PDB file of C-alpha atoms and ligand atoms in Angstrom:
ATOM      1  CA  UNK A  30       5.431  17.771  25.453  1.00  0.00           C
ATOM      2  CA  UNK A  31       5.599  15.728  22.237  1.00  0.00           C
ATOM      3  CA  UNK A  32       6.053  17.998  19.223  1.00  0.00           C
ATOM      4  CA  UNK A  33       4.290  16.553  16.180  1.00  0.00           C
ATOM      5  CA  UNK A  34       4.486  17.406  12.481  1.00  0.00           C
ATOM      6  CA  UNK A  35       1.628  16.003  10.365  1.00  0.00           C
ATOM      7  CA  UNK A  36       2.198  15.366   6.647  1.00  0.00           C
ATOM      8  CA  UNK A  37      -0.823  15.390   4.362  1.00  0.00           C
ATOM      9  CA  UNK A  38      -1.848  15.290   0.701  1.00  0.00           C
ATOM     10  CA  UNK A  39      -5.636  15.409   0.674  1.00  0.00           C
ATOM     11  CA  UNK A  40      -8.773  16.144   2.662  1.00  0.00           C
ATOM     12  CA  UNK A  41      -7.078  15.956   6.055  1.00  0.00           C
ATOM     13  CA  UNK A  42      -9.782  14.104   7.977  1.00  0.00           C
ATOM     14  CA  UNK A  43      -7.075  12.229   9.891  1.00  0.00           C
ATOM     15  CA  UNK A  44      -5.360  15.551  10.637  1.00  0.00           C
ATOM     16  CA  UNK A  45      -8.717  16.841  11.869  1.00  0.00           C
ATOM     17  CA  UNK A  46      -9.082  13.804  14.122  1.00  0.00           C
ATOM     18  CA  UNK A  47      -5.668  14.590  15.627  1.00  0.00           C
ATOM     19  CA  UNK A  48      -6.513  18.285  16.079  1.00  0.00           C
ATOM     20  CA  UNK A  49      -9.850  17.426  17.727  1.00  0.00           C
ATOM     21  CA  UNK A  50      -8.216  14.796  19.936  1.00  0.00           C
ATOM     22  CA  UNK A  51      -5.600  17.244  21.229  1.00  0.00           C
ATOM     23  CA  UNK A  52      -8.402  19.708  21.969  1.00  0.00           C
ATOM     24  CA  UNK A  53     -10.567  17.187  23.850  1.00  0.00           C
ATOM     25  CA  UNK A  54      -7.487  15.672  25.546  1.00  0.00           C
ATOM     26  CA  UNK A  55      -7.884  12.234  23.983  1.00  0.00           C
ATOM     27  CA  UNK A  56      -4.302  13.012  23.043  1.00  0.00           C
ATOM     28  CA  UNK A  57      -2.300  14.350  25.998  1.00  0.00           C
ATOM     29  CA  UNK A  58       1.140  15.856  26.320  1.00  0.00           C
ATOM     30  CA  UNK A  59       1.237  16.766  22.616  1.00  0.00           C
ATOM     31  CA  UNK A  60       1.496  19.860  20.425  1.00  0.00           C
ATOM     32  CA  UNK A  61       1.011  19.886  16.642  1.00  0.00           C
ATOM     33  CA  UNK A  62       3.855  22.203  15.617  1.00  0.00           C
ATOM     34  CA  UNK A  63       3.402  22.043  11.855  1.00  0.00           C
ATOM     35  CA  UNK A  64       1.579  20.611   8.854  1.00  0.00           C
ATOM     36  CA  UNK A  65       3.335  19.922   5.558  1.00  0.00           C
ATOM     37  CA  UNK A  66       1.655  19.015   2.260  1.00  0.00           C
ATOM     38  CA  UNK A  67       2.966  18.222  -1.199  1.00  0.00           C
ATOM     39  CA  UNK A  68      -0.340  19.497  -2.606  1.00  0.00           C
ATOM     40  CA  UNK A  69      -1.063  23.218  -2.372  1.00  0.00           C
ATOM     41  CA  UNK A  70      -4.782  22.518  -2.875  1.00  0.00           C
ATOM     42  CA  UNK A  71      -5.006  19.991  -0.041  1.00  0.00           C
ATOM     43  CA  UNK A  72      -8.001  20.851   2.142  1.00  0.00           C
ATOM     44  CA  UNK A  73      -5.841  19.648   5.024  1.00  0.00           C
ATOM     45  CA  UNK A  74      -3.864  22.897   4.719  1.00  0.00           C
ATOM     46  CA  UNK A  75      -7.097  24.847   5.265  1.00  0.00           C
ATOM     47  CA  UNK A  76      -7.789  22.765   8.366  1.00  0.00           C
ATOM     48  CA  UNK A  77      -4.329  23.673   9.694  1.00  0.00           C
ATOM     49  CA  UNK A  78      -4.905  27.364   8.971  1.00  0.00           C
ATOM     50  CA  UNK A  79      -8.352  27.305  10.646  1.00  0.00           C
ATOM     51  CA  UNK A  80      -6.701  25.868  13.756  1.00  0.00           C
ATOM     52  CA  UNK A  81      -3.749  28.244  13.853  1.00  0.00           C
ATOM     53  CA  UNK A  82      -1.221  25.555  13.011  1.00  0.00           C
ATOM     54  CA  UNK A  83       1.809  26.638  10.927  1.00  0.00           C
ATOM     55  CA  UNK A  84       1.829  24.918   7.548  1.00  0.00           C
ATOM     56  CA  UNK A  85       3.727  24.830   4.303  1.00  0.00           C
ATOM     57  CA  UNK A  86       3.542  23.204   0.909  1.00  0.00           C
ATOM     58  CA  UNK A  87       6.621  21.454  -0.446  1.00  0.00           C
ATOM     59  CA  UNK A  88       5.772  20.158  -3.896  1.00  0.00           C
ATOM     60  CA  UNK A  89       7.996  18.035  -6.145  1.00  0.00           C
ATOM     61  CA  UNK A  90       6.671  20.186  -9.012  1.00  0.00           C
ATOM     62  CA  UNK A  91       8.554  23.180  -7.600  1.00  0.00           C
ATOM     63  CA  UNK A  92      11.995  21.586  -7.788  1.00  0.00           C
ATOM     64  CA  UNK A  93      14.291  20.633 -10.647  1.00  0.00           C
ATOM     65  CA  UNK A  94      14.971  17.133  -9.412  1.00  0.00           C
ATOM     66  CA  UNK A  95      13.569  14.622  -6.915  1.00  0.00           C
ATOM     67  CA  UNK A  96      16.869  14.823  -5.035  1.00  0.00           C
ATOM     68  CA  UNK A  97      16.466  18.570  -4.452  1.00  0.00           C
ATOM     69  CA  UNK A  98      12.826  18.044  -3.437  1.00  0.00           C
ATOM     70  CA  UNK A  99      13.881  15.345  -0.979  1.00  0.00           C
ATOM     71  CA  UNK A 100      16.416  17.699   0.609  1.00  0.00           C
ATOM     72  CA  UNK A 101      13.892  20.537   0.870  1.00  0.00           C
ATOM     73  CA  UNK A 102      11.255  18.221   2.324  1.00  0.00           C
ATOM     74  CA  UNK A 103      13.570  16.970   5.068  1.00  0.00           C
ATOM     75  CA  UNK A 104      14.755  20.535   5.719  1.00  0.00           C
ATOM     76  CA  UNK A 105      11.123  21.685   6.125  1.00  0.00           C
ATOM     77  CA  UNK A 106      10.303  18.845   8.522  1.00  0.00           C
ATOM     78  CA  UNK A 107      13.423  19.400  10.632  1.00  0.00           C
ATOM     79  CA  UNK A 108      12.636  23.121  10.667  1.00  0.00           C
ATOM     80  CA  UNK A 109       9.647  22.429  12.925  1.00  0.00           C
ATOM     81  CA  UNK A 110      11.821  20.394  15.329  1.00  0.00           C
ATOM     82  CA  UNK A 111       9.399  17.474  15.706  1.00  0.00           C
ATOM     83  CA  UNK A 112       9.734  14.566  18.104  1.00  0.00           C
ATOM     84  CA  UNK A 113       7.259  12.621  15.952  1.00  0.00           C
ATOM     85  CA  UNK A 114       6.330  12.795  12.270  1.00  0.00           C
ATOM     86  CA  UNK A 115       2.809  11.584  11.376  1.00  0.00           C
ATOM     87  CA  UNK A 116       2.017  10.596   7.777  1.00  0.00           C
ATOM     88  CA  UNK A 117      -1.740  11.139   7.451  1.00  0.00           C
ATOM     89  CA  UNK A 118      -2.517  10.316   3.865  1.00  0.00           C
ATOM     90  CA  UNK A 119       0.808  11.638   2.605  1.00  0.00           C
ATOM     91  CA  UNK A 120       1.187  10.244  -0.903  1.00  0.00           C
ATOM     92  CA  UNK A 121       4.826  11.058  -1.627  1.00  0.00           C
ATOM     93  CA  UNK A 122       7.604   8.463  -1.197  1.00  0.00           C
ATOM     94  CA  UNK A 123       9.552   9.356   1.964  1.00  0.00           C
ATOM     95  CA  UNK A 124      13.248   9.938   1.211  1.00  0.00           C
ATOM     96  CA  UNK A 125      15.630   7.363   2.757  1.00  0.00           C
ATOM     97  CA  UNK A 126      17.497  10.150   4.614  1.00  0.00           C
ATOM     98  CA  UNK A 127      14.238  11.154   6.294  1.00  0.00           C
ATOM     99  CA  UNK A 128      13.443   7.553   7.289  1.00  0.00           C
ATOM    100  CA  UNK A 129      16.907   7.297   8.858  1.00  0.00           C
ATOM    101  CA  UNK A 130      16.526  10.653  10.630  1.00  0.00           C
ATOM    102  CA  UNK A 131      13.143   9.717  12.118  1.00  0.00           C
ATOM    103  CA  UNK A 132      13.554   5.966  12.647  1.00  0.00           C
ATOM    104  CA  UNK A 133      10.900   4.832  15.124  1.00  0.00           C
ATOM    105  CA  UNK A 134       9.775   8.496  15.313  1.00  0.00           C
ATOM    106  CA  UNK A 135       7.659   8.516  12.144  1.00  0.00           C
ATOM    107  CA  UNK A 136       4.269   6.771  11.887  1.00  0.00           C
ATOM    108  CA  UNK A 137       1.786   6.128   9.084  1.00  0.00           C
ATOM    109  CA  UNK A 138      -1.927   5.311   8.973  1.00  0.00           C
ATOM    110  CA  UNK A 139      -2.826   2.668   6.400  1.00  0.00           C
ATOM    111  CA  UNK A 140      -6.476   1.822   5.625  1.00  0.00           C
ATOM    112  CA  UNK A 141      -6.154  -1.976   5.859  1.00  0.00           C
ATOM    113  CA  UNK A 142      -5.189  -4.660   8.373  1.00  0.00           C
ATOM    114  CA  UNK A 143      -1.534  -4.994   7.340  1.00  0.00           C
ATOM    115  CA  UNK A 144      -0.222  -7.355   5.879  1.00  0.00           C
ATOM    116  CA  UNK A 145      -3.405  -7.480   3.795  1.00  0.00           C
ATOM    117  CA  UNK A 146      -3.927  -5.021   0.938  1.00  0.00           C
ATOM    118  CA  UNK A 147      -0.767  -3.014   1.485  1.00  0.00           C
ATOM    119  CA  UNK A 148       2.501  -2.249  -0.239  1.00  0.00           C
ATOM    120  CA  UNK A 149       3.173  -0.618  -3.587  1.00  0.00           C
ATOM    121  CA  UNK A 150       0.014   0.503  -5.367  1.00  0.00           C
ATOM    122  CA  UNK A 151      -2.287   0.036  -2.360  1.00  0.00           C
ATOM    123  CA  UNK A 152      -3.453   3.494  -1.307  1.00  0.00           C
ATOM    124  CA  UNK A 153      -6.720   5.400  -0.973  1.00  0.00           C
ATOM    125  CA  UNK A 154      -9.726   3.768  -2.670  1.00  0.00           C
ATOM    126  CA  UNK A 155      -7.543   1.086  -4.296  1.00  0.00           C
ATOM    127  CA  UNK A 156      -7.203  -0.616  -0.911  1.00  0.00           C
ATOM    128  CA  UNK A 157     -10.982  -0.903  -0.512  1.00  0.00           C
ATOM    129  CA  UNK A 158     -11.518  -1.957  -4.128  1.00  0.00           C
ATOM    130  CA  UNK A 159      -9.090  -4.833  -3.579  1.00  0.00           C
ATOM    131  CA  UNK A 160     -10.795  -5.839  -0.315  1.00  0.00           C
ATOM    132  CA  UNK A 161     -14.230  -5.956  -1.971  1.00  0.00           C
ATOM    133  CA  UNK A 162     -12.791  -7.800  -4.968  1.00  0.00           C
ATOM    134  CA  UNK A 163     -11.316 -10.460  -2.656  1.00  0.00           C
ATOM    135  CA  UNK A 164     -14.596 -10.682  -0.762  1.00  0.00           C
ATOM    136  CA  UNK A 165     -13.135 -10.299   2.726  1.00  0.00           C
ATOM    137  CA  UNK A 166     -15.674  -9.900   5.555  1.00  0.00           C
ATOM    138  CA  UNK A 167     -13.435  -7.857   7.827  1.00  0.00           C
ATOM    139  CA  UNK A 168     -11.187  -4.912   6.959  1.00  0.00           C
ATOM    140  CA  UNK A 169      -9.682  -2.210   9.143  1.00  0.00           C
ATOM    141  CA  UNK A 170      -6.770   0.157   9.623  1.00  0.00           C
ATOM    142  CA  UNK A 171      -3.207  -0.003  10.893  1.00  0.00           C
ATOM    143  CA  UNK A 172      -0.839   2.515  12.474  1.00  0.00           C
ATOM    144  CA  UNK A 173       2.806   1.528  12.066  1.00  0.00           C
ATOM    145  CA  UNK A 174       6.282   2.989  12.276  1.00  0.00           C
ATOM    146  CA  UNK A 175       7.760   3.865   8.908  1.00  0.00           C
ATOM    147  CA  UNK A 176      10.830   1.996   7.717  1.00  0.00           C
ATOM    148  CA  UNK A 177      12.508   1.579   4.324  1.00  0.00           C
ATOM    149  CA  UNK A 178       9.724  -0.633   3.009  1.00  0.00           C
ATOM    150  CA  UNK A 179       6.164   0.271   1.982  1.00  0.00           C
ATOM    151  CA  UNK A 180       3.776  -0.319   4.923  1.00  0.00           C
ATOM    152  CA  UNK A 181       6.333  -2.723   6.468  1.00  0.00           C
ATOM    153  CA  UNK A 182       7.437  -1.057   9.711  1.00  0.00           C
ATOM    154  CA  UNK A 183       6.559  -2.250  13.258  1.00  0.00           C
ATOM    155  CA  UNK A 184       2.791  -2.250  13.808  1.00  0.00           C
ATOM    156  CA  UNK A 185       1.579  -0.101  16.710  1.00  0.00           C
ATOM    157  CA  UNK A 186      -2.239  -0.406  16.620  1.00  0.00           C
ATOM    158  CA  UNK A 187      -4.882  -2.033  14.434  1.00  0.00           C
ATOM    159  CA  UNK A 188      -8.674  -1.900  14.475  1.00  0.00           C
ATOM    160  CA  UNK A 189     -11.087  -4.161  12.587  1.00  0.00           C
ATOM    161  CA  UNK A 190     -14.189  -3.002  10.719  1.00  0.00           C
ATOM    162  CA  UNK A 191     -17.025  -5.177   9.295  1.00  0.00           C
ATOM    163  CA  UNK A 192     -17.707  -5.172   5.573  1.00  0.00           C
ATOM    164  CA  UNK A 193     -21.457  -4.689   5.060  1.00  0.00           C
ATOM    165  CA  UNK A 194     -23.771  -6.080   2.356  1.00  0.00           C
ATOM    166  CA  UNK A 195     -23.892  -3.688  -0.559  1.00  0.00           C
ATOM    167  CA  UNK A 196     -20.656  -1.891   0.318  1.00  0.00           C
ATOM    168  CA  UNK A 197     -18.897  -0.092  -2.499  1.00  0.00           C
ATOM    169  CA  UNK A 198     -15.316   1.212  -2.130  1.00  0.00           C
ATOM    170  CA  UNK A 199     -16.506   4.645  -1.067  1.00  0.00           C
ATOM    171  CA  UNK A 200     -18.830   3.401   1.692  1.00  0.00           C
ATOM    172  CA  UNK A 201     -16.205   0.984   2.968  1.00  0.00           C
ATOM    173  CA  UNK A 202     -13.505   3.692   2.946  1.00  0.00           C
ATOM    174  CA  UNK A 203     -15.721   6.011   4.958  1.00  0.00           C
ATOM    175  CA  UNK A 204     -16.540   3.353   7.546  1.00  0.00           C
ATOM    176  CA  UNK A 205     -12.861   2.418   7.931  1.00  0.00           C
ATOM    177  CA  UNK A 206     -12.005   6.095   8.441  1.00  0.00           C
ATOM    178  CA  UNK A 207     -14.830   6.733  10.923  1.00  0.00           C
ATOM    179  CA  UNK A 208     -14.573   3.501  12.917  1.00  0.00           C
ATOM    180  CA  UNK A 209     -10.840   2.837  12.722  1.00  0.00           C
ATOM    181  CA  UNK A 210      -8.463   5.476  11.323  1.00  0.00           C
ATOM    182  CA  UNK A 211      -9.805   8.446  13.248  1.00  0.00           C
ATOM    183  CA  UNK A 212      -9.607   6.413  16.485  1.00  0.00           C
ATOM    184  CA  UNK A 213      -6.334   4.501  16.319  1.00  0.00           C
ATOM    185  CA  UNK A 214      -4.186   7.329  14.912  1.00  0.00           C
ATOM    186  CA  UNK A 215      -4.915   9.686  17.837  1.00  0.00           C
ATOM    187  CA  UNK A 216      -4.580   6.763  20.242  1.00  0.00           C
ATOM    188  CA  UNK A 217      -1.167   5.834  18.837  1.00  0.00           C
ATOM    189  CA  UNK A 218       0.047   9.433  19.161  1.00  0.00           C
ATOM    190  CA  UNK A 219      -1.134   9.564  22.789  1.00  0.00           C
ATOM    191  CA  UNK A 220       0.642   6.277  23.571  1.00  0.00           C
ATOM    192  CA  UNK A 221       3.876   7.596  22.039  1.00  0.00           C
ATOM    193  CA  UNK A 222       3.482  10.971  23.773  1.00  0.00           C
ATOM    194  CA  UNK A 223       3.322   9.118  27.100  1.00  0.00           C
ATOM    195  CA  UNK A 224       6.225   6.768  26.463  1.00  0.00           C
ATOM    196  CA  UNK A 225       4.096   3.639  26.185  1.00  0.00           C
ATOM    197  CA  UNK A 226       5.298   2.238  22.849  1.00  0.00           C
ATOM    198  CA  UNK A 227       8.469   0.165  22.813  1.00  0.00           C
ATOM    199  CA  UNK A 228       9.910  -1.226  19.584  1.00  0.00           C
ATOM    200  CA  UNK A 229      11.340  -4.746  19.760  1.00  0.00           C
ATOM    201  CA  UNK A 230      12.859  -5.792  16.412  1.00  0.00           C
ATOM    202  CA  UNK A 231       9.984  -5.537  13.895  1.00  0.00           C
ATOM    203  CA  UNK A 232       7.233  -5.527  16.498  1.00  0.00           C
ATOM    204  CA  UNK A 233       6.046  -3.190  19.246  1.00  0.00           C
ATOM    205  CA  UNK A 234       5.082  -3.662  22.871  1.00  0.00           C
ATOM    206  CA  UNK A 235       2.441  -1.346  24.358  1.00  0.00           C
ATOM    207  CA  UNK A 236       3.454  -0.642  27.956  1.00  0.00           C
ATOM    208  CA  UNK A 237       0.811  -0.340  30.703  1.00  0.00           C
TER     209      UNK A 237
HETATM  210  C1  GRF B  10      -6.929   7.865   4.509  1.00  0.00           C
HETATM  211  O1  GRF B  10      -7.825   6.923   3.995  1.00  0.00           O
HETATM  212  C2  GRF B  10      -5.699   7.157   4.997  1.00  0.00           C
HETATM  213  O2  GRF B  10      -5.920   5.861   5.472  1.00  0.00           O
HETATM  214  C3  GRF B  10      -4.871   7.079   3.776  1.00  0.00           C
HETATM  215  O3  GRF B  10      -5.109   8.270   3.060  1.00  0.00           O
HETATM  216  C4  GRF B  10      -6.373   8.768   3.425  1.00  0.00           C
HETATM  217  C5  GRF B  10      -6.170  10.158   3.954  1.00  0.00           C
HETATM  218  O4  GRF B  10      -7.370  10.756   4.156  1.00  0.00           O
HETATM  219  N1  GRF B  10      -3.476   6.935   4.126  1.00  0.00           N
HETATM  220  P1  GRF B  10      -7.392  12.201   4.868  1.00  0.00           P
HETATM  221  O5  GRF B  10      -6.541  13.126   4.026  1.00  0.00           O
HETATM  222  O6  GRF B  10      -6.826  12.021   6.256  1.00  0.00           O
HETATM  223  O7  GRF B  10      -8.834  12.557   4.877  1.00  0.00           O
END
């Protein structure tokens, strides 16, 4: 049984997709053992509570220094004993010690087809604003392992989504979530839970 901790900062629709997918067995062999947010007002925490999943808020605002916060964050994650850490819209920089601890055991969902529209400053609506500004016809989402860079770790899954006439950032974001994020994140977790993702240098191989 793969034990998963999900880290969130906002609405938690990706967390909800994971919860629903465990329930309907789109994700097998997996238990969500905890949810951690940096934002005490994150609706994602309510989703965890409604589904009987232990949760806690670890906010940088509650600690004297970033170093102390980083220690407390890693301590909180380790406290749940996860096999896999899932960043689902988690907007805090992951401490290097945590990246080392969970190398190739921590994944992130990014709302673009990496390497487009990713890296520092590309998060949330900004990603979709940049895509519309560039005039691309296809966008999408990416699930990748987390390494020391920003959105640079080995890619696990990607899914493309059409840009439609008249799209604004909000409509594009919603379509990318509905058609891509909420599908490939659960799928990636199921693949990992069943030993089907192998990392080879900075790429992955999905085993049959
Ligand atoms: C999603 O768009 C995700 O791609 C990005 O942050 C957003 C999180 O949304 N990383 P939610 O909290 O899962 O609704």
